[in-house]
Amino acid sequence: MNIRYFAKTHIPSNSANSIQIVNTIHSFTKFCEKVFLYIPFHYKRYILNTFRVIFRRYGKSYPKNLKIIFLKKDSNMQYENSAINYIKKTSQTQDLFYTRSFLIANFLVQNNNHFIYESHVFEKDFHNPYFINFINLISKQHNGKIVAISDYIYLNYIKNGLLKNKIKVFPDGVDKKFFNLGTATRKQVIAQLFKDTNIYNKKIVLYTGSLRKEKGVFFLLKAAEQIPEFNF
């Protein structure tokens, strides 16, 4: 089986989603015959890919069965439009498409392609004008599935009419080897990381996502003003 992964993410970059995508790609290459990764064109990254060192920042090798395709923008078209135009030109309809873009997933479901859509922000999906039609189509077809990174996304999709057999929850994971504390205790690790700071003198509210409106960061700021007994 071949997987075609469409990601609107520059690799390498400092974004968290680029780390997730690189790790996902490496996992796919272990059980797929070929994996194709479609990312936005960038000259410097194109050169890095030519020398097969594009994953060096992540401490990863370049899998032999991986091919990276850089999609150039067509005039003023966004990445999604370029990706959809590329999909239209491909004839490998039996390949599995994987994407984190709702617009690309919506195109794939309309064409009855085999695909998996990885949903990260339900509100962003919900406010798309094609949302209801997307749910209706994916519920009727057997080729499309949704991966939700949280129970919240899963429950809201079900609430809006999606069949339960069309969606699974797979939370973002971590490498247990990398985060292995060994023989050190939790207090020893905290003391080493933060030394003389008093960050743990109160309960902690920690946010690790991007600073975007749809992520709900505004509510955290309001909460920080109203709950002084917590460190944010």
XYZ file of C-alpha atoms in Angstrom, residues 4-204:
201
model
C 0.162 10.115 0.036
C 0.470 12.614 2.883
C -0.490 16.243 2.159
C 0.783 18.684 4.795
C 0.692 22.474 4.684
C 3.846 22.615 6.774
C 7.413 23.670 6.062
C 9.947 20.975 6.915
C 12.271 21.569 8.622
C 10.824 24.338 10.800
C 10.339 25.177 14.468
C 6.620 24.375 14.451
C 5.266 21.582 16.631
C 3.201 20.131 13.792
C 6.347 19.636 11.693
C 7.713 17.369 14.445
C 4.449 15.427 14.515
C 4.404 15.046 10.741
C 8.014 13.848 10.536
C 7.374 11.208 13.206
C 4.136 10.129 11.516
C 5.906 9.817 8.168
C 8.628 7.661 9.712
C 5.974 5.403 11.212
C 4.214 5.073 7.857
C 7.406 4.079 6.042
C 7.760 1.034 8.305
C 4.651 -0.698 6.989
C 3.993 0.924 3.592
C 5.594 0.118 0.268
C 5.975 3.811 -0.600
C 5.183 7.073 1.162
C 4.813 10.376 -0.671
C 4.953 13.629 1.298
C 3.571 16.769 -0.343
C 4.677 20.021 1.302
C 4.868 23.699 0.232
C 7.800 24.617 -2.006
C 10.732 26.432 -0.423
C 14.047 26.776 -2.246
C 16.350 26.192 0.762
C 14.344 23.177 1.924
C 14.307 21.872 -1.649
C 18.124 21.898 -1.611
C 18.206 20.145 1.775
C 15.962 17.465 0.340
C 18.260 17.051 -2.665
C 21.044 16.066 -0.267
C 18.589 13.934 1.761
C 19.328 15.803 5.007
C 15.941 17.474 5.373
C 15.130 15.458 8.532
C 18.498 16.038 10.225
C 17.102 18.685 12.603
C 14.700 16.080 13.966
C 17.375 13.454 14.497
C 15.774 11.286 11.827
C 17.165 9.508 8.808
C 15.706 9.777 5.316
C 13.666 6.588 4.683
C 14.464 4.822 1.434
C 10.804 4.384 0.536
C 9.935 8.077 1.043
C 9.605 10.639 -1.729
C 9.050 14.334 -0.970
C 7.214 16.462 -3.514
C 7.310 20.244 -3.177
C 4.132 21.884 -4.416
C 4.623 25.272 -5.984
C 1.847 27.816 -5.766
C -0.092 28.395 -8.967
C -0.219 32.212 -9.257
C -2.113 33.339 -6.133
C -3.449 29.918 -5.170
C -3.039 28.679 -1.629
C -1.405 25.356 -0.760
C -4.745 23.524 -0.645
C -5.618 24.600 -4.170
C -2.254 23.462 -5.502
C -2.655 20.145 -3.662
C -6.140 19.560 -5.056
C -4.953 20.317 -8.589
C -2.115 17.822 -8.099
C -4.504 15.151 -6.835
C -6.676 15.658 -9.913
C -3.685 14.827 -12.122
C -2.739 11.616 -10.315
C -4.211 8.315 -11.398
C -3.252 6.266 -8.317
C -6.768 6.307 -6.902
C -6.155 3.136 -4.827
C -3.498 4.866 -2.741
C -4.443 6.042 0.746
C -4.476 9.827 1.118
C -3.683 11.341 4.526
C -4.143 15.009 5.371
C -4.644 17.511 8.166
C -6.438 19.924 5.822
C -10.238 19.972 5.901
C -10.392 21.484 2.395
C -8.324 18.640 0.946
C -10.345 16.047 2.890
C -13.567 17.583 1.565
C -12.280 17.249 -2.001
C -11.263 13.624 -1.394
C -14.648 12.638 0.041
C -16.424 14.185 -2.945
C -14.291 12.043 -5.257
C -14.721 8.907 -3.153
C -10.968 8.515 -2.597
C -9.473 6.378 0.167
C -8.410 8.892 2.800
C -7.857 9.683 6.469
C -8.442 13.193 7.780
C -6.629 14.155 10.978
C -8.736 16.753 12.802
C -7.057 19.073 15.310
C -9.540 21.940 15.824
C -13.242 21.076 15.713
C -14.442 24.690 15.603
C -12.379 25.310 12.494
C -13.997 22.312 10.781
C -17.482 23.199 12.022
C -17.440 26.728 10.617
C -16.422 25.558 7.173
C -19.425 25.947 4.801
C -18.909 22.357 3.551
C -18.999 20.803 7.046
C -22.524 19.317 6.973
C -22.112 18.004 3.444
C -18.736 16.512 4.432
C -20.320 14.586 7.323
C -23.166 13.337 5.134
C -20.808 12.087 2.412
C -18.253 10.445 4.690
C -21.054 8.683 6.590
C -22.396 7.145 3.384
C -19.041 6.049 1.947
C -16.646 3.378 3.208
C -13.439 5.007 1.921
C -13.064 7.911 4.360
C -12.119 7.998 8.051
C -11.362 10.703 10.604
C -8.653 10.696 13.264
C -9.468 12.983 16.203
C -6.657 14.040 18.519
C -9.036 14.494 21.484
C -12.284 13.186 22.938
C -13.702 16.699 22.535
C -13.323 16.556 18.747
C -14.696 13.009 18.644
C -17.797 13.820 20.687
C -18.605 16.950 18.693
C -18.363 15.103 15.388
C -20.717 12.414 16.716
C -23.040 15.100 18.068
C -23.252 16.586 14.569
C -24.270 13.333 12.923
C -21.069 11.449 12.096
C -21.267 7.674 12.466
C -19.102 6.287 15.282
C -17.372 3.805 12.986
C -16.046 6.730 10.937
C -13.896 8.330 13.630
C -11.243 7.207 16.111
C -9.416 9.068 18.866
C -5.610 9.042 18.716
C -4.163 11.667 21.082
C -0.810 13.239 20.257
C 1.818 11.007 21.798
C 5.360 11.294 23.120
C 8.492 9.185 22.770
C 8.725 7.323 26.090
C 12.446 6.743 25.596
C 13.076 10.484 25.216
C 11.006 11.366 28.289
C 12.250 8.505 30.445
C 13.210 9.855 33.877
C 15.441 6.901 34.621
C 16.185 6.721 38.353
C 15.492 10.431 38.974
C 12.390 11.415 40.906
C 9.878 13.981 39.696
C 11.097 16.515 42.285
C 14.716 16.064 41.165
C 13.793 16.656 37.525
C 11.791 19.788 38.379
C 14.658 21.110 40.507
C 17.106 20.574 37.635
C 14.855 22.238 35.046
C 13.759 25.270 37.042
C 16.488 25.534 39.706
C 15.692 28.492 42.003
C 12.437 29.613 40.373
C 9.169 29.243 42.250
C 7.099 28.116 39.298
C 5.882 25.059 41.212
C 4.857 26.905 44.365
C 1.287 26.783 42.975
C -0.684 24.460 40.739
C 0.266 24.869 37.076
